CSV table of C-alpha atoms in Angstrom, one decimal:
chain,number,residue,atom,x,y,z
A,1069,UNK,CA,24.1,4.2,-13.4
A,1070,UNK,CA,24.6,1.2,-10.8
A,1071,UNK,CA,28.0,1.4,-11.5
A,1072,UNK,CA,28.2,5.5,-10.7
A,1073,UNK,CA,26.4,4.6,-7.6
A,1074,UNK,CA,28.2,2.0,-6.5
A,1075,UNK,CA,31.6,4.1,-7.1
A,1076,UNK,CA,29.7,6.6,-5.5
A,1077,UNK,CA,29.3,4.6,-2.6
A,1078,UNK,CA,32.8,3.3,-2.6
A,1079,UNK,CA,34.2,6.8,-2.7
A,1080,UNK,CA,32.4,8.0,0.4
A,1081,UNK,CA,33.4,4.8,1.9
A,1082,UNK,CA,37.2,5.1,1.5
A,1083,UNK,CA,37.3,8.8,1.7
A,1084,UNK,CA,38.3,9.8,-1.7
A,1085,UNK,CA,34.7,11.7,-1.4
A,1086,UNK,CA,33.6,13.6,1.0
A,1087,UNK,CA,30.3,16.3,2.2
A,1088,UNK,CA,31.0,18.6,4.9
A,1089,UNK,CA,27.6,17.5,6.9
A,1090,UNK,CA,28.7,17.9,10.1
A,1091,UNK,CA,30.6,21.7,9.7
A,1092,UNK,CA,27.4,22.3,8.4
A,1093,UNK,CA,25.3,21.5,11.2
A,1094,UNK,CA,23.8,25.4,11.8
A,1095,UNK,CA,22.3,24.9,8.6
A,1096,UNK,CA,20.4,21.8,9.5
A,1097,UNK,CA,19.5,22.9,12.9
A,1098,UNK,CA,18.4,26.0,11.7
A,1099,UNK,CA,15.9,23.6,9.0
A,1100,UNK,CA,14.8,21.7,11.8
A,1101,UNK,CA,13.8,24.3,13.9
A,1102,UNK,CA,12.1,26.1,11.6
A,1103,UNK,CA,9.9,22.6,10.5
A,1104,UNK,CA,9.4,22.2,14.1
A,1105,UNK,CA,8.5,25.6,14.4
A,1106,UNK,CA,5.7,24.9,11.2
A,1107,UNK,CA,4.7,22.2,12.7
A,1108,UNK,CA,3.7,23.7,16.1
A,1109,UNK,CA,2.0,26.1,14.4
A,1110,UNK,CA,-0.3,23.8,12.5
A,1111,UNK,CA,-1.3,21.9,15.7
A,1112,UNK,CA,-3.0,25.4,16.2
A,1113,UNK,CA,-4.4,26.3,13.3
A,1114,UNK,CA,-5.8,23.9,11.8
A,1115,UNK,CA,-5.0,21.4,14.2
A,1116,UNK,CA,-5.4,17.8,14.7
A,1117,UNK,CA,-8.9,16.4,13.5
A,1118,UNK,CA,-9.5,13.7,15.8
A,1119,UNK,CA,-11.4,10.6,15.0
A,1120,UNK,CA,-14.6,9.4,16.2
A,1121,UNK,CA,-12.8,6.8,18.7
A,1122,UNK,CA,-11.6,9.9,20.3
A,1123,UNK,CA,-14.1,12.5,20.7
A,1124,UNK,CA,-17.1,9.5,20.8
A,1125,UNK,CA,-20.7,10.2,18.5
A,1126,UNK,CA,-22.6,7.9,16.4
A,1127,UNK,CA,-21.1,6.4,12.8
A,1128,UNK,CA,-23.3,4.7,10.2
A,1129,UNK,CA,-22.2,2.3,7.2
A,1130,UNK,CA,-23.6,2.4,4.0
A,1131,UNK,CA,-23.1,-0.4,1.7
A,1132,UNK,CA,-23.5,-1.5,-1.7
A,1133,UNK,CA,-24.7,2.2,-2.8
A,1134,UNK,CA,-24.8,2.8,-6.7
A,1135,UNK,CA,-23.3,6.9,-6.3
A,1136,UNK,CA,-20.4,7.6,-3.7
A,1137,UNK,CA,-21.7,11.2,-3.9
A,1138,UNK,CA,-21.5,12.8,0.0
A,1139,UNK,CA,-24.4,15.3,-0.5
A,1140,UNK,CA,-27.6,12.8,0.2
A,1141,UNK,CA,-25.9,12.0,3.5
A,1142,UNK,CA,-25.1,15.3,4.6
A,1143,UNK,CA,-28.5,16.0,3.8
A,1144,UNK,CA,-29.9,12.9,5.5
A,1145,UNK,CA,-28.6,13.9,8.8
A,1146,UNK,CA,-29.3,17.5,8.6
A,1147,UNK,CA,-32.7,16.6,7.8
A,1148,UNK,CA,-33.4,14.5,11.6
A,1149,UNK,CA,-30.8,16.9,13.5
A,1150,UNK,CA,-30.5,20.3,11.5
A,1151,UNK,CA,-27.3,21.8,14.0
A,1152,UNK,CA,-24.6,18.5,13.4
A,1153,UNK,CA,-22.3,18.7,10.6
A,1154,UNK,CA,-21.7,15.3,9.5
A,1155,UNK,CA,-18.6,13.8,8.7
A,1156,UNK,CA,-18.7,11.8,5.5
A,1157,UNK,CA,-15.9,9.4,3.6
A,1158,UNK,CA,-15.8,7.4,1.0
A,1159,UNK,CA,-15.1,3.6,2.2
A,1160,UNK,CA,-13.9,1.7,-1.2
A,1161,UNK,CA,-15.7,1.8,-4.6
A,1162,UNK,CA,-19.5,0.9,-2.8
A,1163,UNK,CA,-19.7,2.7,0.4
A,1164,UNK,CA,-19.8,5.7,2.7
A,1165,UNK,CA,-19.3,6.3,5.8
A,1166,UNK,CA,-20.7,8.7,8.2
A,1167,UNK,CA,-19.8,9.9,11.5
A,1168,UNK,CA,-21.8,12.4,13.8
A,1169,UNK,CA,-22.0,13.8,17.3
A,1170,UNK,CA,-23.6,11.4,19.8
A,1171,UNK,CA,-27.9,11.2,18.4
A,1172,UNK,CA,-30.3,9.8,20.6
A,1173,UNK,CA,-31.9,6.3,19.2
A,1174,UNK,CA,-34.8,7.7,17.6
A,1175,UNK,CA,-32.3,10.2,15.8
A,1176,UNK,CA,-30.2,7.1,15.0
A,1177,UNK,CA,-33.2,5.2,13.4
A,1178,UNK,CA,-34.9,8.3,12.0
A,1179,UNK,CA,-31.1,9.1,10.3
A,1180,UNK,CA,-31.0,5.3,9.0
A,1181,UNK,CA,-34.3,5.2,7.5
A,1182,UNK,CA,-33.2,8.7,5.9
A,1183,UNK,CA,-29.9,7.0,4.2
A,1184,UNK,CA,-32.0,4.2,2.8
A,1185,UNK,CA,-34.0,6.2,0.7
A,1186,UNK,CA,-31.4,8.2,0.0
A,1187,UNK,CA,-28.9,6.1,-1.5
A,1188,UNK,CA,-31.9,3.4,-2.2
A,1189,UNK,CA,-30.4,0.8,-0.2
A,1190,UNK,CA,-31.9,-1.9,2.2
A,1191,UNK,CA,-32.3,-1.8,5.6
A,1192,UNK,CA,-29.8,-4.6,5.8
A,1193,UNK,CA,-27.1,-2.0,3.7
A,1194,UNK,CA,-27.3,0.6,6.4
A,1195,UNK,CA,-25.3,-0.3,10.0
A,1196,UNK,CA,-24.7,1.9,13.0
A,1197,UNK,CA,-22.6,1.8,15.7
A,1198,UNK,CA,-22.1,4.4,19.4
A,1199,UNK,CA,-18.4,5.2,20.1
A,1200,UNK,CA,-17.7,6.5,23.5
A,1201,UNK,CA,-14.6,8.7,24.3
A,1202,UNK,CA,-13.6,6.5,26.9
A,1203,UNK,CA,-12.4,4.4,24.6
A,1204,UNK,CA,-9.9,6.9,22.6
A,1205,UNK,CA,-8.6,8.8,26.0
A,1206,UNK,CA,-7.9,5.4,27.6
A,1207,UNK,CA,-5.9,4.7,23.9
A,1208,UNK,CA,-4.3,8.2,23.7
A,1209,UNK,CA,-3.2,7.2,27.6
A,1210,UNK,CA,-1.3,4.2,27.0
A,1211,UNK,CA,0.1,5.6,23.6
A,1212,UNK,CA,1.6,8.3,26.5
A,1213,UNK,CA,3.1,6.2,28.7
A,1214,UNK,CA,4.4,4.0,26.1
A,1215,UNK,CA,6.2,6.5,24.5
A,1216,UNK,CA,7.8,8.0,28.2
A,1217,UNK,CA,8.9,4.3,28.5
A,1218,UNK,CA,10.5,3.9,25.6
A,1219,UNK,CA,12.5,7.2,25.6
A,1220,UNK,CA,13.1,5.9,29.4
A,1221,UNK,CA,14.6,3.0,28.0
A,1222,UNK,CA,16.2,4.3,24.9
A,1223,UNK,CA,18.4,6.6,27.0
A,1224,UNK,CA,19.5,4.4,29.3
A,1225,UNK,CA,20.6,1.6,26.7
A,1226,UNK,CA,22.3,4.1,24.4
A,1227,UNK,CA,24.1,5.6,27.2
A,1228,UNK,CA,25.3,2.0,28.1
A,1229,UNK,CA,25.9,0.8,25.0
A,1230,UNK,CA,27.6,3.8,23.4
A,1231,UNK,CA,29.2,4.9,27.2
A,1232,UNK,CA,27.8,8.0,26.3
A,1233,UNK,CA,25.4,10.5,27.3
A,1234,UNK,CA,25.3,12.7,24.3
A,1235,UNK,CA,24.5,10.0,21.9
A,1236,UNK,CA,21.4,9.1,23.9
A,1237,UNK,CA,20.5,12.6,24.2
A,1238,UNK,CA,20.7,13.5,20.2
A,1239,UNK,CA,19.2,10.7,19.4
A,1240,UNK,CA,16.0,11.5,21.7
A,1241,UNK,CA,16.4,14.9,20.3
A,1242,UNK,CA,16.0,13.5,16.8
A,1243,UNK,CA,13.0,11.9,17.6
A,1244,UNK,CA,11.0,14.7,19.1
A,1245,UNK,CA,11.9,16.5,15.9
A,1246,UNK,CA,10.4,13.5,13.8
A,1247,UNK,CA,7.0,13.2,15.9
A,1248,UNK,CA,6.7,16.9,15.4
A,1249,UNK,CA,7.1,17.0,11.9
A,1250,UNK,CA,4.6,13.9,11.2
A,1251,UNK,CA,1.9,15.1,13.5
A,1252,UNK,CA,2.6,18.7,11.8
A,1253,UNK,CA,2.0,16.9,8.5
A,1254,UNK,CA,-1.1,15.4,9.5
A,1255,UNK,CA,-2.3,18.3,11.2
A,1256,UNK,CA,-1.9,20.1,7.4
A,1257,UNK,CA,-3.4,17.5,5.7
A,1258,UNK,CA,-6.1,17.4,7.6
A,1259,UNK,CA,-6.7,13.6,7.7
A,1260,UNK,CA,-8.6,12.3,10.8
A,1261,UNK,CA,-6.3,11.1,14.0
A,1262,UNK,CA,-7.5,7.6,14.5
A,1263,UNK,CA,-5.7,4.5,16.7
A,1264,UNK,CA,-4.0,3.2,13.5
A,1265,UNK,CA,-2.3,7.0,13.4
A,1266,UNK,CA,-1.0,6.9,16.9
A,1267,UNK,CA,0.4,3.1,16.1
A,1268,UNK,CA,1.9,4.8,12.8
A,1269,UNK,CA,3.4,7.5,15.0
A,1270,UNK,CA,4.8,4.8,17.6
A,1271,UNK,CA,6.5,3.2,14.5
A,1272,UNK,CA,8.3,5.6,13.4
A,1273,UNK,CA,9.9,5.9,16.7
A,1274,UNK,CA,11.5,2.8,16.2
A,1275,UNK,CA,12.6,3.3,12.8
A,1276,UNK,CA,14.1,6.7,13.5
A,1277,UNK,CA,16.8,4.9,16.3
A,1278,UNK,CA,17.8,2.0,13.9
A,1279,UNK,CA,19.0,4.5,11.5
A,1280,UNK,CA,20.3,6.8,14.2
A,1281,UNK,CA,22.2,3.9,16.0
A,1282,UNK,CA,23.9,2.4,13.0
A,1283,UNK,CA,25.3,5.6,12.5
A,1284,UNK,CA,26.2,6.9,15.5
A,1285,UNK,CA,28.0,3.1,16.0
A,1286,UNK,CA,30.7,4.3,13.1
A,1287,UNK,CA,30.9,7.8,14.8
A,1288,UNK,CA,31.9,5.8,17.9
A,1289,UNK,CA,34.4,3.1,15.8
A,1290,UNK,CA,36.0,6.4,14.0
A,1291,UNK,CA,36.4,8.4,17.4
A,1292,UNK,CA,37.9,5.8,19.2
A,1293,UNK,CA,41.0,7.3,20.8
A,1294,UNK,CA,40.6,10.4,18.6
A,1295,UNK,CA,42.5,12.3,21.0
A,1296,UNK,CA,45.8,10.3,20.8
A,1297,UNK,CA,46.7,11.4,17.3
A,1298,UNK,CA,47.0,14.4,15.4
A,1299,UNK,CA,46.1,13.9,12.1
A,1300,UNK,CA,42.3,14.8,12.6
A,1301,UNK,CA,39.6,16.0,14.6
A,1302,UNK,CA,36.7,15.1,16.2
A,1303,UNK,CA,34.6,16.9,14.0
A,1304,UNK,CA,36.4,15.7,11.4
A,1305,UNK,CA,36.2,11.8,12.1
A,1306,UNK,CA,32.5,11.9,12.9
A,1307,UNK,CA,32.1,13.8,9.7
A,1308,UNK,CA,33.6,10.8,7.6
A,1309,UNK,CA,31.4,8.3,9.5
A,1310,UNK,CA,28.5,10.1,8.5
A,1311,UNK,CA,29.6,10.2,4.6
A,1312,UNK,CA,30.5,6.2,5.4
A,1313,UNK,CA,27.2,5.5,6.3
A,1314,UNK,CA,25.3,7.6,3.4
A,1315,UNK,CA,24.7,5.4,0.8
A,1316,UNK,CA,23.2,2.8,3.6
A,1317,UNK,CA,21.1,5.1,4.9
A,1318,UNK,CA,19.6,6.2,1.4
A,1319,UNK,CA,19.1,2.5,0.2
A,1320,UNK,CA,17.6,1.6,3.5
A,1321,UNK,CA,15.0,4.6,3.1
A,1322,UNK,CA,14.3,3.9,-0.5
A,1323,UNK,CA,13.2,0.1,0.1
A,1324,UNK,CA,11.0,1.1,3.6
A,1325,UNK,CA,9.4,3.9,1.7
A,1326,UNK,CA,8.5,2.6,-1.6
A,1327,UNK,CA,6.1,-0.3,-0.2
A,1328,UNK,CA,4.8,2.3,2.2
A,1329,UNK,CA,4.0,4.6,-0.5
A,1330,UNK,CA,2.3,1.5,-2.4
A,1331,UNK,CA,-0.1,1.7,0.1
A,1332,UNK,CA,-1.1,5.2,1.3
A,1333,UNK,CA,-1.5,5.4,-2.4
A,1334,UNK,CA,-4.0,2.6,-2.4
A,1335,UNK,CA,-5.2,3.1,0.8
A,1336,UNK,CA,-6.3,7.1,-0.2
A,1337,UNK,CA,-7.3,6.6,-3.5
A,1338,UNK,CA,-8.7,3.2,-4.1
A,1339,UNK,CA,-9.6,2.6,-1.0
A,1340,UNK,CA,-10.6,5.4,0.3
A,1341,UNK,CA,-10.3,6.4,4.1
A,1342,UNK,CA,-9.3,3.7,6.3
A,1343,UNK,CA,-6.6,2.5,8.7
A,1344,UNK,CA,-4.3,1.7,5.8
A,1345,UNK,CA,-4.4,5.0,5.0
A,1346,UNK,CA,-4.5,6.8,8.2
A,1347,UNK,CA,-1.3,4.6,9.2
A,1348,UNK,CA,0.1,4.3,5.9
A,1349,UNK,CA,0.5,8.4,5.9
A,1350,UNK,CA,2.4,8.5,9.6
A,1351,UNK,CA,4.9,6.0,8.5
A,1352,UNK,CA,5.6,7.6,5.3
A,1353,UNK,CA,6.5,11.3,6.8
A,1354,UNK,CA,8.1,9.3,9.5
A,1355,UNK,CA,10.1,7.4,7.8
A,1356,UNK,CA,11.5,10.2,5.5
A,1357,UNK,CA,12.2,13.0,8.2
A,1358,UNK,CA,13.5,10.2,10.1
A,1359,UNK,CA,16.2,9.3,7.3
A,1360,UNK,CA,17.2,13.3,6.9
A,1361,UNK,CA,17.2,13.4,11.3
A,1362,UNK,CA,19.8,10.3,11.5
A,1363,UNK,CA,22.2,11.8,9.3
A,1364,UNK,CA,21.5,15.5,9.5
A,1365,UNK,CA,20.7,16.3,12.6
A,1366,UNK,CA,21.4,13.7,15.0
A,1367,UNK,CA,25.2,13.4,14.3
A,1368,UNK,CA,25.7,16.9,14.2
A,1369,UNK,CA,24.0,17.2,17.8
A,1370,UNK,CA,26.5,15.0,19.2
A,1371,UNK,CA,29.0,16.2,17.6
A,1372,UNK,CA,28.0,20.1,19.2
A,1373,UNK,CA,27.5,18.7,22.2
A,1374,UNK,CA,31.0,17.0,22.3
A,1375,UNK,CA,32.5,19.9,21.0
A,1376,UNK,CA,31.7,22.0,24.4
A,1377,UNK,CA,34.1,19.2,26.1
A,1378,UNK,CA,37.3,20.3,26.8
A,1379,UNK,CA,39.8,17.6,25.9
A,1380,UNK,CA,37.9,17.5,22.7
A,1381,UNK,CA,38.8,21.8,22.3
A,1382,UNK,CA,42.1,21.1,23.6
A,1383,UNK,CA,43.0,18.2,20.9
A,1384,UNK,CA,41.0,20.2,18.2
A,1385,UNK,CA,43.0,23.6,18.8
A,1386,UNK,CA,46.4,21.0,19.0
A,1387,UNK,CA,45.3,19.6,15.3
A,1388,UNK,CA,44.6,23.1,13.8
A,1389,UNK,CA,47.6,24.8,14.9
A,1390,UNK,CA,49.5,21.3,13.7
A,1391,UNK,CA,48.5,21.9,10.2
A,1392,UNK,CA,48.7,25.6,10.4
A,1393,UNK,CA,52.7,25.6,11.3
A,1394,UNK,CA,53.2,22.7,8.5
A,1395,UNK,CA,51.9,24.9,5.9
A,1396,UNK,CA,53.4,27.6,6.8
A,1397,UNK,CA,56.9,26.4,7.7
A,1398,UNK,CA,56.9,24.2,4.4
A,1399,UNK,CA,53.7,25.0,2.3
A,1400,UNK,CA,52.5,21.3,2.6
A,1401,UNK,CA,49.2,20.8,1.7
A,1402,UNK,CA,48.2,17.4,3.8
A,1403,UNK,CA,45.1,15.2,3.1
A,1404,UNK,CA,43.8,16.8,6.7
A,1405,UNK,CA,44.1,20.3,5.4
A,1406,UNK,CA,41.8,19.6,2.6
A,1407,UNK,CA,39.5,17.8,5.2
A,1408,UNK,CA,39.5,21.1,7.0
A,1409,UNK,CA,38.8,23.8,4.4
A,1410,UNK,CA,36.8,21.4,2.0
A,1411,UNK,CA,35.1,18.7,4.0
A,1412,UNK,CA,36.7,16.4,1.3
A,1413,UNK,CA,39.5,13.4,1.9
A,1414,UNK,CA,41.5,13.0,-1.2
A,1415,UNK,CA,42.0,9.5,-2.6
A,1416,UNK,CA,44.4,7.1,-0.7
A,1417,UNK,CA,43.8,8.5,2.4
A,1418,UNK,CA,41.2,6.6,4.8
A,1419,UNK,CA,39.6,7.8,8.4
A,1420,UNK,CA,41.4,10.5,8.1
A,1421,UNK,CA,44.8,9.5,7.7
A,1422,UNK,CA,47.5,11.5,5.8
A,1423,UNK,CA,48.1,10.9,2.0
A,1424,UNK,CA,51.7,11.8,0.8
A,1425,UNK,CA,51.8,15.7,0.9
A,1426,UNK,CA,51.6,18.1,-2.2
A,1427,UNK,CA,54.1,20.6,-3.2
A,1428,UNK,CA,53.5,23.8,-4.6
A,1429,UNK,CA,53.5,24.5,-7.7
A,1430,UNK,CA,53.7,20.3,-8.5
């Protein structure tokens, strides 16, 4: 199997196999849009729960209980304020957590004295703490202008590293798609937005462009002077960096996501709800739409985008009529012919270069 991989691998490398990605990039923006589409949807209905560190209220602790069952608390609160609707978790094997609107301090104490007897714990076993929403707007602020700087930034040093403006601007495209779909995930699962969240949802940010970049930096070493020969397009180089950079983009996905896996797994059901979990979920959805965005959609964008150029139409329109009088005038079939009606680059040839031509009926 490692050895079918690796050939694999080898094949996409060289060119002997190839997948038409790119030609089919209306099939991948149409499965973004629509995720994207899903995803703003579910920011409606049923929306974002957000934490306690963003909407402020009281939150009480209790340890060391012998049942994780959430009906005494819910009951234990309704009991001092009959119109809240507690929010209860399980913390670990031991404990539960609670989290309420803001109560007054003889609510507070009234509800503590209620989860002692309740859970028949100690005084000592029951802890409460006020959260003001101060504290989560002036988090939810800075998570803002972080994220305006750093698409800010990320433009500018694509387009100066790449000396190119439609690299920067697929790449940022990409990564609106992969915020979307994450939050939309979290918004369907229902899980409460907490700071570790927003920190999971800056990460992915990160991830996202190191895949995107590594890519887009063989679209760039394939393209170089594409327009000075005639052997294949633009569409069709970019398409075999893309294939070049598959397997790495797979094995780099597999080895982030299985450790993060290890841990929303641990973090939801051992542990119960907690910032390994809450951050653990972000970076897994992340880091998985963020794989299918650097190869599926980001490439493809800047490959549309390049398309609408000009020179690029004019050198594309020169290759196709190339090939068209060559099969016709001799009934060739060149290693750029198959590149063009099957996405694939027969063995021998490499970036696109011509293999020795094919008679008919050979």
């Amino acid at each position: 199997m490692a050895v079918n991989f690796a050939q694999w691998g080898n094949d996409l490398y060289t060119g002997r196999r190839s997948y038409n990605i790119v030609g089919r990039r209306r099939m991948w923006f149409t499965i973004a849009g629509v995720l994207v589409l899903v995803a703003a949807v579910l920011l409606f209905k049923p929306g974002l729960q957000a934490g306690i560190e963003f909407r402020g209220g009281s939150e009480f602790t209790v340890s060391n209980v012998s049942s994780t069952e959430q009906q005494p608390a819910i009951d234990a609160v309704t009991e001092v304020a009959p119109d809240e609707v507690p929010r209860v978790t399980t913390v670990g094997s031991s404990s539960i957590r609670i989290q309420t609107a803001e109560l007054s301090n003889d609510q507070v104490e009234q509800v503590r004295t209620a989860l002692e007897d309740a859970y028949d714990v100690t005084e000592d076993d029951v802890a409460s703490s006020f959260i003001g929403p101060t504290w989560g707007a002036d988090v939810s602020k800075k998570a803002g202008t972080s994220l305006v700087v750093f698409l800010v930034l990320l433009a500018v040093v694509m387009t100066i590293y790449f000396r190119n403006w439609r690299m920067a601007a697929a790449a940022i495209i990409a990564l609106f798609h992969d915020i979307a779909v994450t939050v939309g995930v979290y918004a369907a699962v229902g899980w409460e937005v907490t700071p570790a969240t927003v920190i999971g949802f800056l990460t992915i940010l990160g991830y996202s462009v190191y895949d995107t970049v590594v890519v887009f930096d063989k679209v760039r070493e394939n393209t170089i002077a594409v327009t000075e020969q005639s052997k294949a397009t633009y569409e069709e180089r970019a398409n075999l960096a893309v294939n070049q950079t598959l397997v790495r983009s797979i094995n780099t996905s597999v080895v982030a996501l299985l450790p993060v896996a290890a841990i929303l797994f641990i973090g939801a059901f051992v542990l119960g709800a907690g910032t390994l979990r809450d951050i653990a979920l972000a970076l897994f959805v992340g880091m998985f739409v963020g794989a299918f965005s650097s190869v599926f959609l980001a490439t493809p964008l800047e490959v549309a985008f390049r398309l609408r150029e000009k020179s690029i139409q004019e050198h594309t329109a020169k290759v196709l009529a190339a090939r068209s009088a060559t099969v016709g005038a001799t009934g060739d079939v060149t290693t750029a012919d198959a590149v063009r009606m099957t996405g694939q680059i027969r063995p021998g040839s490499h970036q696109g270069t011509s293999a020795q031509p094919r008679r008919k009926g050979r």
